[in-house]
Amino acid sequence: MPHAMDPASQAPTKPLLAVLGGARRQSVPIWLMRQAGRYLPEYRALRASAPDFLACCNDPDMAAEITLQPIARFGLDAAIVFSDILIVPHAMGQTVRFAAGEGPLLEPLDLAMLDRFAPKKAVEGNLPLFMTLAKVKAALGTDTTLIGFAGAPFTLAAYMVDGRGGGEFPATRALMVEEPPMMDRLVAILAEAVAALLIAQIDAGAEAVQLFDSWAGLLDEPGFRRWSIAPARTIVDKIHAARPGVPVIGFPRGVGVGYGAYAEQTGVDAMQFDQGTDTAVMAGLQGRLPVQGNLDPEALLEGGVRLEREALAVLEALKDGPHVFNLGHGVIKETRPEHVAHLVEIVRGWRP
Ligand code: CP3
């Protein structure tokens, strides 16, 4: 079986897997996007000993330790493997650098490079990731779920075409208008690569996987269907066929009303929502699938009464269906670890 099962009921016993399987529990499971990282002093200490961020990801002992740091500190319901979405272009042959203070910088994408982008390189070039997953899996307690992840094809394509982040992605926008078949081709290659990478992560120990389409909100409606929903459907179908029973969580960040179409058309098992989504919209989708989210990371940064008020509002709004507590986007690096501990206390102490 892909994950821990209770032999009597055949239902998953880990709280997060139970909810991702559709159960509604007395206690709401919680994990946080970017729960490992720079807001933790123990991360900064380890990170200082590595030459750069990618070296950290490629050192299984270090990456496993970083993955486990927030589990040791806060007792969250899931460990998300410490890695990055940009390991895919890097392994396929487009060099990625993480320059201090600048975010990721990618070597310019020469469209002739596309011929050399073999999807299997996304797996073969990332062997340390699988070692990290195996190490974390061996170290986790019986109640904690191991999550693998990947960037979705459109979000990866945006970084690859523009060569950097920043949210504007002018070259990607131009390519979509001027040469849509080229975008189709890049997205199709990436869908194969991402499916293979996620299946390999499952084989290495991941019990659920999340697909981050962080920039899907830039797409217009036809673009969203063509470059976010369609490749997600391909990826989800491949994972379900190859490793049935392992939940896939979809995150088309910033798509507003598009969340419903994504939930319906991609076949994902659960959905992550950003903080721009009204919890009433999430509640409306709970009859179809489990929902994850969507506390504003700014509320966690601020802490105190705002954190309490907003966390309780999310819990109340989603109490009638399967809900996994999470933020609407990653933990902000200035966040005080004490605020995360407080949030876990709020969620653990709440009852419907
Ligand atoms: O959630 C976790 O704790 C697991 C680790 C994780 C990282 N990146 C580590 C990281 C995850 C899930 C990601 C996903 C990721 N990476 C996304 C999708 C989610 C999102 O934020 O929308 C994206 C778009 C990236 C690309 C990326 N990686 C950027 C833009 C940056 C630089 C800016 C930033 O937020 O730090 C990174 C670097 C990165 N990825 C760091 C970490 C801990 C910082 C590296 C450092 O320590 O210097």
Coordinates of N, CA and C and ligand atoms in Angstrom, one line a residue, residues 31-38 43 47 53 80-86 98 103-104 149 155 159 165 212 214-215 251 253 329-330, ligand 1:
W31 N -0.3 21.9 8.2 CA 1.1 22.1 7.8 C 1.1 23.4 7.1
L32 N 2.3 24.0 6.8 CA 2.4 25.3 6.2 C 3.4 25.3 5.0
M33 N 2.9 25.9 3.9 CA 3.8 26.1 2.8 C 5.1 26.9 3.3
R34 N 6.2 26.5 2.8 CA 7.5 27.1 3.2 C 7.7 27.0 4.7
Q35 N 7.3 25.9 5.3 CA 7.5 25.8 6.8 C 8.9 25.6 7.2
A36 N 9.7 25.1 6.3 CA 11.2 25.0 6.5 C 11.8 26.2 5.8
G37 N 12.7 27.0 6.4 CA 13.3 28.1 5.7 C 13.8 29.2 6.6
R38 N 14.0 30.3 6.0 CA 14.7 31.4 6.6 C 14.2 32.0 7.8
Y43 N 17.5 26.8 10.6 CA 17.7 26.8 9.1 C 18.9 27.7 8.7
R47 N 22.2 26.5 6.8 CA 22.3 27.1 5.4 C 23.6 27.8 5.3
F53 N 22.2 27.8 -2.0 CA 20.9 27.1 -1.8 C 20.8 25.7 -2.5
I80 N 7.2 18.7 4.4 CA 7.3 18.9 2.9 C 8.8 18.9 2.6
V81 N 9.1 18.0 1.7 CA 10.6 17.8 1.4 C 11.3 19.1 1.0
F82 N 12.4 19.4 1.6 CA 13.2 20.6 1.3 C 13.8 20.5 -0.1
S83 N 13.4 21.3 -1.0 CA 13.9 21.3 -2.4 C 13.4 22.6 -3.0
D84 N 13.3 22.6 -4.3 CA 12.7 23.8 -5.0 C 12.1 23.4 -6.3
I85 N 11.2 24.2 -6.8 CA 10.5 23.9 -8.1 C 11.5 24.0 -9.3
L86 N 12.6 24.8 -9.1 CA 13.5 25.0 -10.2 C 14.5 24.0 -10.4
F98 N 20.9 30.7 -7.7 CA 20.2 31.5 -6.7 C 21.2 32.6 -6.1
G103 N 16.9 36.4 -5.8 CA 16.0 35.3 -6.2 C 16.7 34.5 -7.3
P104 N 15.9 33.6 -8.0 CA 16.5 32.7 -9.0 C 16.8 33.4 -10.3
F149 N 6.7 17.5 -3.9 CA 6.1 18.6 -4.7 C 6.8 18.8 -6.0
T155 N 4.1 27.5 -14.6 CA 5.0 28.3 -13.6 C 6.4 28.1 -14.0
Y159 N 9.4 30.9 -15.5 CA 10.8 31.2 -15.0 C 11.8 30.9 -16.1
G165 N 12.3 35.5 -11.7 CA 11.0 35.7 -11.1 C 10.6 37.2 -11.2
F212 N 2.5 23.1 -7.6 CA 2.5 24.5 -7.4 C 2.4 25.3 -8.7
S214 N 2.2 28.6 -9.2 CA 2.2 29.8 -8.5 C 1.8 31.0 -9.3
W215 N 2.0 31.0 -10.6 CA 1.8 32.1 -11.5 C 0.6 31.9 -12.4
F251 N -2.6 23.5 -6.8 CA -2.5 24.9 -6.3 C -2.4 25.9 -7.5
R253 N -2.4 29.2 -8.0 CA -2.5 30.4 -7.2 C -3.1 31.6 -7.9
H329 N -0.2 31.2 1.1 CA 1.1 31.2 0.4 C 2.1 31.0 1.4
G330 N 3.4 31.0 1.0 CA 4.5 30.5 1.9 C 4.6 31.5 3.1
Ligands
CP3_1 O1 7.7 24.5 1.7 C1 8.8 24.1 2.1 O2 9.2 24.3 3.2 C2 9.7 23.3 1.1 C3 10.6 24.0 0.4 C4 10.2 24.9 -0.8 C5 11.2 25.9 -1.3 N1 10.7 26.4 -2.5 C6 12.4 26.2 -0.7 C7 13.1 27.5 -1.0 C8 9.1 24.9 -1.7 C9 7.9 24.1 -1.6 C10 9.4 25.9 -2.7 C11 8.5 26.1 -3.9 C12 8.8 27.2 -4.8 N2 10.0 27.7 -5.2 C13 7.8 27.9 -5.5 C14 6.3 27.6 -5.4 C15 5.7 28.2 -4.2 C16 5.6 29.7 -4.2 O3 6.3 30.3 -3.4 O4 4.9 30.3 -5.0 C17 8.5 28.9 -6.3 C18 7.8 29.9 -7.2 C19 9.9 28.8 -6.1 C20 11.0 29.5 -6.8 C21 11.9 30.2 -5.8 N3 12.8 29.5 -5.0 C22 12.0 31.6 -5.6 C23 11.2 32.6 -6.3 C24 13.0 31.7 -4.6 C25 13.6 33.0 -4.1 C26 12.7 33.8 -3.3 C27 12.4 33.2 -2.0 O5 11.1 33.1 -1.8 O6 13.2 32.8 -1.2 C28 13.5 30.4 -4.3 C29 14.5 30.1 -3.2 C30 14.1 29.2 -2.1 N4 13.3 28.1 -2.2 C31 14.4 29.4 -0.8 C32 13.9 28.3 -0.1 C33 14.0 28.0 1.4 C34 15.4 30.5 -0.2 C35 16.8 30.1 -0.5 C36 17.7 30.6 0.6 O7 17.8 30.1 1.7 O8 18.4 31.6 0.2

